[in-house]
PDB file of C-alpha atoms in Angstrom:
ATOM      1  CA  MET A 122     134.612 160.350 136.267  1.00  0.00           C
ATOM      2  CA  ALA A 123     132.768 157.060 136.343  1.00  0.00           C
ATOM      3  CA  THR A 124     133.656 154.547 133.718  1.00  0.00           C
ATOM      4  CA  PRO A 125     130.597 153.542 131.676  1.00  0.00           C
ATOM      5  CA  ALA A 126     129.562 149.971 132.139  1.00  0.00           C
ATOM      6  CA  ALA A 127     130.387 147.707 129.264  1.00  0.00           C
ATOM      7  CA  ALA A 128     127.435 146.686 127.137  1.00  0.00           C
ATOM      8  CA  PRO A 129     126.383 143.129 127.877  1.00  0.00           C
ATOM      9  CA  THR A 130     127.461 140.660 125.274  1.00  0.00           C
ATOM     10  CA  PRO A 131     124.449 138.891 123.777  1.00  0.00           C
ATOM     11  CA  ALA A 132     124.399 135.202 124.446  1.00  0.00           C
ATOM     12  CA  GLN A 133     125.253 133.081 121.478  1.00  0.00           C
ATOM     13  CA  PRO A 134     122.536 130.592 120.553  1.00  0.00           C
ATOM     14  CA  ALA A 135     123.528 127.017 121.125  1.00  0.00           C
ATOM     15  CA  PRO A 136     124.362 125.257 117.874  1.00  0.00           C
ATOM     16  CA  ARG A 137     121.685 122.889 116.698  1.00  0.00           C
ATOM     17  CA  ARG A 138     122.627 119.247 116.672  1.00  0.00           C
ATOM     18  CA  SER A 139     122.052 117.080 113.683  1.00  0.00           C
ATOM     19  CA  ARG A 140     120.007 113.906 113.949  1.00  0.00           C
ATOM     20  CA  LEU A 141     123.208 111.901 113.657  1.00  0.00           C
ATOM     21  CA  GLY A 142     124.782 113.868 116.490  1.00  0.00           C
ATOM     22  CA  ILE A 143     121.745 113.329 118.692  1.00  0.00           C
ATOM     23  CA  ALA A 144     121.802 109.601 117.944  1.00  0.00           C
ATOM     24  CA  LEU A 145     125.518 109.356 118.783  1.00  0.00           C
ATOM     25  CA  ALA A 146     124.994 111.308 122.011  1.00  0.00           C
ATOM     26  CA  ARG A 147     122.260 108.931 123.056  1.00  0.00           C
ATOM     27  CA  ARG A 148     124.514 105.933 122.513  1.00  0.00           C
ATOM     28  CA  HIS A 149     127.005 107.388 125.023  1.00  0.00           C
ATOM     29  CA  ASN A 150     124.262 108.096 127.546  1.00  0.00           C
ATOM     30  CA  PRO A 151     124.554 105.702 130.538  1.00  0.00           C
ATOM     31  CA  LEU A 152     120.774 105.407 130.539  1.00  0.00           C
ATOM     32  CA  TRP A 153     120.772 104.212 126.923  1.00  0.00           C
ATOM     33  CA  ARG A 154     119.613 100.609 127.006  1.00  0.00           C
ATOM     34  CA  ARG A 155     120.115  97.797 124.541  1.00  0.00           C
ATOM     35  CA  THR A 156     116.368  97.798 123.926  1.00  0.00           C
ATOM     36  CA  ASP A 157     116.591 101.476 122.955  1.00  0.00           C
ATOM     37  CA  ALA A 158     119.180 100.578 120.322  1.00  0.00           C
ATOM     38  CA  LEU A 159     116.918  97.777 119.091  1.00  0.00           C
ATOM     39  CA  ARG A 160     113.980 100.188 118.866  1.00  0.00           C
ATOM     40  CA  ALA A 161     116.042 102.634 116.816  1.00  0.00           C
ATOM     41  CA  ARG A 162     117.188  99.835 114.546  1.00  0.00           C
ATOM     42  CA  LEU A 163     113.626  98.573 114.210  1.00  0.00           C
ATOM     43  CA  ARG A 164     112.457 102.069 113.264  1.00  0.00           C
ATOM     44  CA  MET A 165     115.090 102.337 110.542  1.00  0.00           C
ATOM     45  CA  LEU A 166     114.254  98.871 109.214  1.00  0.00           C
ATOM     46  CA  LEU A 167     110.559  99.752 109.117  1.00  0.00           C
ATOM     47  CA  ILE A 168     111.241 102.957 107.166  1.00  0.00           C
ATOM     48  CA  ALA A 169     113.431 101.054 104.703  1.00  0.00           C
ATOM     49  CA  ALA A 170     110.799  98.328 104.358  1.00  0.00           C
ATOM     50  CA  LEU A 171     108.059 100.887 103.639  1.00  0.00           C
ATOM     51  CA  ILE A 172     110.209 102.497 100.943  1.00  0.00           C
ATOM     52  CA  VAL A 173     110.896  99.123  99.318  1.00  0.00           C
ATOM     53  CA  ILE A 174     107.236  98.064  99.554  1.00  0.00           C
ATOM     54  CA  THR A 175     106.108 101.329  97.953  1.00  0.00           C
ATOM     55  CA  ALA A 176     108.612 100.953  95.115  1.00  0.00           C
ATOM     56  CA  LEU A 177     107.653  97.324  94.464  1.00  0.00           C
ATOM     57  CA  ALA A 178     103.930  98.120  94.530  1.00  0.00           C
ATOM     58  CA  ALA A 179     104.491 100.938  92.034  1.00  0.00           C
ATOM     59  CA  LEU A 180     106.509  98.644  89.756  1.00  0.00           C
ATOM     60  CA  LEU A 181     103.801  95.988  89.997  1.00  0.00           C
ATOM     61  CA  ALA A 182     101.099  98.495  89.059  1.00  0.00           C
ATOM     62  CA  LEU A 183     103.193  99.792  86.147  1.00  0.00           C
ATOM     63  CA  GLY A 184     103.852  96.273  84.877  1.00  0.00           C
ATOM     64  CA  LEU A 185     100.182  95.367  85.143  1.00  0.00           C
ATOM     65  CA  TYR A 186      99.200  98.536  83.265  1.00  0.00           C
ATOM     66  CA  ARG A 187     101.632  97.839  80.435  1.00  0.00           C
ATOM     67  CA  SER A 188     100.545  94.213  80.203  1.00  0.00           C
ATOM     68  CA  ASP A 189      96.875  95.164  80.078  1.00  0.00           C
ATOM     69  CA  ARG A 190      97.504  97.813  77.418  1.00  0.00           C
ATOM     70  CA  ALA A 191      99.481  95.344  75.314  1.00  0.00           C
ATOM     71  CA  ALA A 192      96.661  92.792  75.569  1.00  0.00           C
ATOM     72  CA  ALA A 193      94.120  95.463  74.627  1.00  0.00           C
ATOM     73  CA  GLY A 194      96.232  96.401  71.619  1.00  0.00           C
ATOM     74  CA  ARG A 195      96.455  92.796  70.423  1.00  0.00           C
ATOM     75  CA  TYR A 196      92.709  92.401  70.853  1.00  0.00           C
ATOM     76  CA  ALA A 197      91.970  95.653  69.024  1.00  0.00           C
ATOM     77  CA  ALA A 198      94.119  94.474  66.094  1.00  0.00           C
ATOM     78  CA  THR A 199      91.618  91.648  65.462  1.00  0.00           C
ATOM     79  CA  LEU A 200      88.642  94.035  65.305  1.00  0.00           C
ATOM     80  CA  HIS A 201      87.424  96.956  63.259  1.00  0.00           C
ATOM     81  CA  GLN A 202      84.667  99.520  63.694  1.00  0.00           C
ATOM     82  CA  VAL A 203      81.543  99.978  61.608  1.00  0.00           C
ATOM     83  CA  GLN A 204      78.862 102.631  61.742  1.00  0.00           C
ATOM     84  CA  ALA A 205      75.417 101.140  62.353  1.00  0.00           C
ATOM     85  CA  VAL A 206      71.928 102.504  62.912  1.00  0.00           C
ATOM     86  CA  ALA A 207      69.814 101.603  65.946  1.00  0.00           C
ATOM     87  CA  LEU A 208      66.571  99.827  65.028  1.00  0.00           C
ATOM     88  CA  ALA A 209      65.134 100.305  68.525  1.00  0.00           C
ATOM     89  CA  ASP A 210      65.824 102.183  71.741  1.00  0.00           C
ATOM     90  CA  ALA A 211      68.597 100.831  73.942  1.00  0.00           C
ATOM     91  CA  ASP A 212      67.501  98.592  76.807  1.00  0.00           C
ATOM     92  CA  GLN A 213      68.932  96.392  79.551  1.00  0.00           C
ATOM     93  CA  GLN A 214      66.988  93.242  78.742  1.00  0.00           C
ATOM     94  CA  HIS A 215      69.532  91.617  76.427  1.00  0.00           C
ATOM     95  CA  PRO A 216      73.148  92.008  77.666  1.00  0.00           C
ATOM     96  CA  VAL A 217      75.942  91.353  75.178  1.00  0.00           C
ATOM     97  CA  ASP A 218      79.570  90.763  76.255  1.00  0.00           C
ATOM     98  CA  GLY A 219      78.912  92.437  79.600  1.00  0.00           C
ATOM     99  CA  ALA A 220      77.466  95.604  78.061  1.00  0.00           C
ATOM    100  CA  ARG A 221      74.850  97.162  80.329  1.00  0.00           C
ATOM    101  CA  PHE A 222      72.779  98.679  77.504  1.00  0.00           C
ATOM    102  CA  THR A 223      72.291  97.103  74.080  1.00  0.00           C
ATOM    103  CA  ALA A 224      70.221  97.791  70.981  1.00  0.00           C
ATOM    104  CA  GLU A 225      69.298  96.016  67.768  1.00  0.00           C
ATOM    105  CA  VAL A 226      71.382  97.640  65.043  1.00  0.00           C
ATOM    106  CA  ARG A 227      71.887  97.341  61.288  1.00  0.00           C
ATOM    107  CA  TRP A 228      74.894  98.164  59.139  1.00  0.00           C
ATOM    108  CA  THR A 229      76.147  97.537  55.640  1.00  0.00           C
ATOM    109  CA  ASP A 230      79.697  96.720  54.576  1.00  0.00           C
ATOM    110  CA  ALA A 231      81.428  95.119  51.625  1.00  0.00           C
ATOM    111  CA  SER A 232      79.904  91.737  52.436  1.00  0.00           C
ATOM    112  CA  GLY A 233      76.349  93.070  52.534  1.00  0.00           C
ATOM    113  CA  ALA A 234      73.774  94.109  55.114  1.00  0.00           C
ATOM    114  CA  HIS A 235      74.023  92.901  58.720  1.00  0.00           C
ATOM    115  CA  GLN A 236      71.708  93.049  61.698  1.00  0.00           C
ATOM    116  CA  ALA A 237      72.609  92.126  65.284  1.00  0.00           C
ATOM    117  CA  ARG A 238      72.333  93.233  68.864  1.00  0.00           C
ATOM    118  CA  ALA A 239      75.323  95.251  70.014  1.00  0.00           C
ATOM    119  CA  ALA A 240      76.431  97.445  72.899  1.00  0.00           C
ATOM    120  CA  ALA A 241      74.960 100.946  72.842  1.00  0.00           C
ATOM    121  CA  GLY A 242      74.786 104.017  75.025  1.00  0.00           C
ATOM    122  CA  ALA A 243      72.053 104.324  77.623  1.00  0.00           C
ATOM    123  CA  THR A 244      70.489 107.265  75.760  1.00  0.00           C
ATOM    124  CA  THR A 245      70.534 105.621  72.319  1.00  0.00           C
ATOM    125  CA  LEU A 246      67.177 105.965  70.523  1.00  0.00           C
ATOM    126  CA  ARG A 247      65.817 104.385  67.400  1.00  0.00           C
ATOM    127  CA  GLY A 248      67.535 105.818  64.325  1.00  0.00           C
ATOM    128  CA  ASP A 249      70.616 107.027  66.225  1.00  0.00           C
ATOM    129  CA  PRO A 250      74.057 106.124  64.847  1.00  0.00           C
ATOM    130  CA  VAL A 251      75.928 103.464  66.823  1.00  0.00           C
ATOM    131  CA  THR A 252      79.619 102.549  66.540  1.00  0.00           C
ATOM    132  CA  VAL A 253      80.000  98.766  66.601  1.00  0.00           C
ATOM    133  CA  TRP A 254      83.182  96.742  67.022  1.00  0.00           C
ATOM    134  CA  VAL A 255      83.119  93.622  64.827  1.00  0.00           C
ATOM    135  CA  ASP A 256      85.583  90.786  64.339  1.00  0.00           C
ATOM    136  CA  ALA A 257      86.954  89.367  61.103  1.00  0.00           C
ATOM    137  CA  ALA A 258      83.784  87.288  60.656  1.00  0.00           C
ATOM    138  CA  GLY A 259      81.596  90.376  60.925  1.00  0.00           C
ATOM    139  CA  SER A 260      80.135  89.486  64.336  1.00  0.00           C
ATOM    140  CA  PRO A 261      79.750  92.236  66.990  1.00  0.00           C
ATOM    141  CA  SER A 262      82.341  92.053  69.774  1.00  0.00           C
ATOM    142  CA  SER A 263      83.033  93.927  72.951  1.00  0.00           C
ATOM    143  CA  ALA A 264      85.159  97.051  72.616  1.00  0.00           C
ATOM    144  CA  PRO A 265      88.845  96.891  73.629  1.00  0.00           C
ATOM    145  CA  ARG A 266      89.576  97.946  77.172  1.00  0.00           C
ATOM    146  CA  SER A 267      90.103 101.656  77.523  1.00  0.00           C
ATOM    147  CA  GLU A 268      93.233 103.267  78.946  1.00  0.00           C
ATOM    148  CA  ALA A 269      91.183 104.500  81.902  1.00  0.00           C
ATOM    149  CA  TYR A 270      90.176 100.922  82.682  1.00  0.00           C
ATOM    150  CA  SER A 271      93.803  99.739  82.566  1.00  0.00           C
ATOM    151  CA  THR A 272      94.904 102.631  84.764  1.00  0.00           C
ATOM    152  CA  GLY A 273      92.178 102.029  87.323  1.00  0.00           C
ATOM    153  CA  LYS A 274      92.834  98.286  87.439  1.00  0.00           C
ATOM    154  CA  ALA A 275      96.582  98.761  87.885  1.00  0.00           C
ATOM    155  CA  ALA A 276      96.074 101.411  90.582  1.00  0.00           C
ATOM    156  CA  MET A 277      93.602  99.238  92.470  1.00  0.00           C
ATOM    157  CA  VAL A 278      95.818  96.132  92.428  1.00  0.00           C
ATOM    158  CA  GLY A 279      98.918  98.130  93.358  1.00  0.00           C
ATOM    159  CA  SER A 280      97.072  99.835  96.220  1.00  0.00           C
ATOM    160  CA  LEU A 281      95.708  96.554  97.561  1.00  0.00           C
ATOM    161  CA  VAL A 282      99.155  94.958  97.475  1.00  0.00           C
ATOM    162  CA  TRP A 283     100.710  98.011  99.152  1.00  0.00           C
ATOM    163  CA  ILE A 284      98.067  98.099 101.887  1.00  0.00           C
ATOM    164  CA  SER A 285      98.324  94.348 102.552  1.00  0.00           C
ATOM    165  CA  VAL A 286     102.124  94.177 102.737  1.00  0.00           C
ATOM    166  CA  THR A 287     102.417  97.455 104.642  1.00  0.00           C
ATOM    167  CA  SER A 288      99.850  96.271 107.181  1.00  0.00           C
ATOM    168  CA  GLY A 289     101.860  93.094 107.681  1.00  0.00           C
ATOM    169  CA  ALA A 290     105.099  95.020 108.173  1.00  0.00           C
ATOM    170  CA  LEU A 291     103.461  97.401 110.668  1.00  0.00           C
ATOM    171  CA  ALA A 292     101.927  94.472 112.553  1.00  0.00           C
ATOM    172  CA  VAL A 293     105.323  92.754 112.853  1.00  0.00           C
ATOM    173  CA  ALA A 294     106.946  96.007 114.015  1.00  0.00           C
ATOM    174  CA  THR A 295     104.183  96.575 116.587  1.00  0.00           C
ATOM    175  CA  LEU A 296     104.571  93.065 117.999  1.00  0.00           C
ATOM    176  CA  ARG A 297     108.323  93.531 118.192  1.00  0.00           C
ATOM    177  CA  ARG A 298     107.964  96.860 120.028  1.00  0.00           C
ATOM    178  CA  ARG A 299     105.563  95.260 122.494  1.00  0.00           C
ATOM    179  CA  ARG A 300     108.079  92.498 123.129  1.00  0.00           C
ATOM    180  CA  LEU A 301     110.803  95.080 123.778  1.00  0.00           C
ATOM    181  CA  GLY A 302     108.448  96.840 126.184  1.00  0.00           C
ATOM    182  CA  GLN A 303     107.917  93.570 128.066  1.00  0.00           C
ATOM    183  CA  VAL A 304     111.680  93.059 128.255  1.00  0.00           C
ATOM    184  CA  ASP A 305     112.084  96.554 129.751  1.00  0.00           C
ATOM    185  CA  LEU A 306     109.299  95.931 132.239  1.00  0.00           C
ATOM    186  CA  GLU A 307     110.826  92.636 133.370  1.00  0.00           C
ATOM    187  CA  ARG A 308     114.215  94.298 133.754  1.00  0.00           C
ATOM    188  CA  TRP A 309     112.756  97.214 135.724  1.00  0.00           C
ATOM    189  CA  THR A 310     110.958  94.741 137.981  1.00  0.00           C
ATOM    190  CA  ARG A 311     114.179  92.865 138.757  1.00  0.00           C
ATOM    191  CA  GLU A 312     116.102  96.086 139.371  1.00  0.00           C
ATOM    192  CA  TRP A 313     113.360  97.451 141.630  1.00  0.00           C
ATOM    193  CA  GLU A 314     113.433  94.273 143.692  1.00  0.00           C
ATOM    194  CA  ASP A 315     117.118  94.984 144.335  1.00  0.00           C
ATOM    195  CA  VAL A 316     116.780  98.735 144.891  1.00  0.00           C
ATOM    196  CA  GLU A 317     113.432  98.948 146.718  1.00  0.00           C
ATOM    197  CA  PRO A 318     114.693  97.666 150.116  1.00  0.00           C
ATOM    198  CA  VAL A 319     117.513 100.216 150.073  1.00  0.00           C
ATOM    199  CA  TRP A 320     115.331 103.015 148.729  1.00  0.00           C
ATOM    200  CA  THR A 321     112.637 102.548 151.368  1.00  0.00           C
ATOM    201  CA  ARG A 322     115.147 101.440 154.057  1.00  0.00           C
ATOM    202  CA  ARG A 323     112.948  98.455 154.644  1.00  0.00           C
ATOM    203  CA  GLY A 324     115.975  96.216 154.911  1.00  0.00           C
ATOM    204  CA  GLN A 325     117.621  98.477 157.551  1.00  0.00           C
ATOM    205  CA  GLY A 326     114.434  98.641 159.562  1.00  0.00           C
ATOM    206  CA  GLY A 327     114.116  94.898 159.584  1.00  0.00           C
ATOM    207  CA  ALA A 328     117.739  94.530 160.714  1.00  0.00           C
ATOM    208  CA  GLY A 329     117.255  97.055 163.529  1.00  0.00           C
ATOM    209  CA  ARG A 330     114.428  95.065 165.026  1.00  0.00           C
TER     210      ARG A 330
END
């Protein structure tokens, strides 16, 4: 009676190497060049630099935001709001403290009736209520900076700093990689000058003649 053939044993999948294991294997590779090690080191330095740049840009933006909010708070402490009435439609002919639209308004407080031109919304019409920021002397002033303004300013400055410094770091890394490529090319050229006569047997042919 024939003996049944043994079932084939399934091949075990090769264990996956970690990145560290791959890097160590490359270092023991006879084809691993010094420039390859420098490229790997440059790559790690670039990654570390990008992390540091990102963290510093974020800290700068956060510090700028807090500083701007503190300044806005100090400025707001010197002002108070009053409810006024627009005496005319808002227009763009008479800017006040950078306001795009202004209107002639009137309000009354403990010191009496006041009339002045103050910032107003673009859709403000005659007779509409208008909130006016005034200082201790009762003169209209620009409103404190909003939180959205502080956030946008901090984000813009932080982004510009991050883009500028990151571009510089990438430019330096690119120049360094190009220099390493030139070093490899010069080395390959010298080695080919030594190997090419043997490879093409040009030197043996010349000797035979």
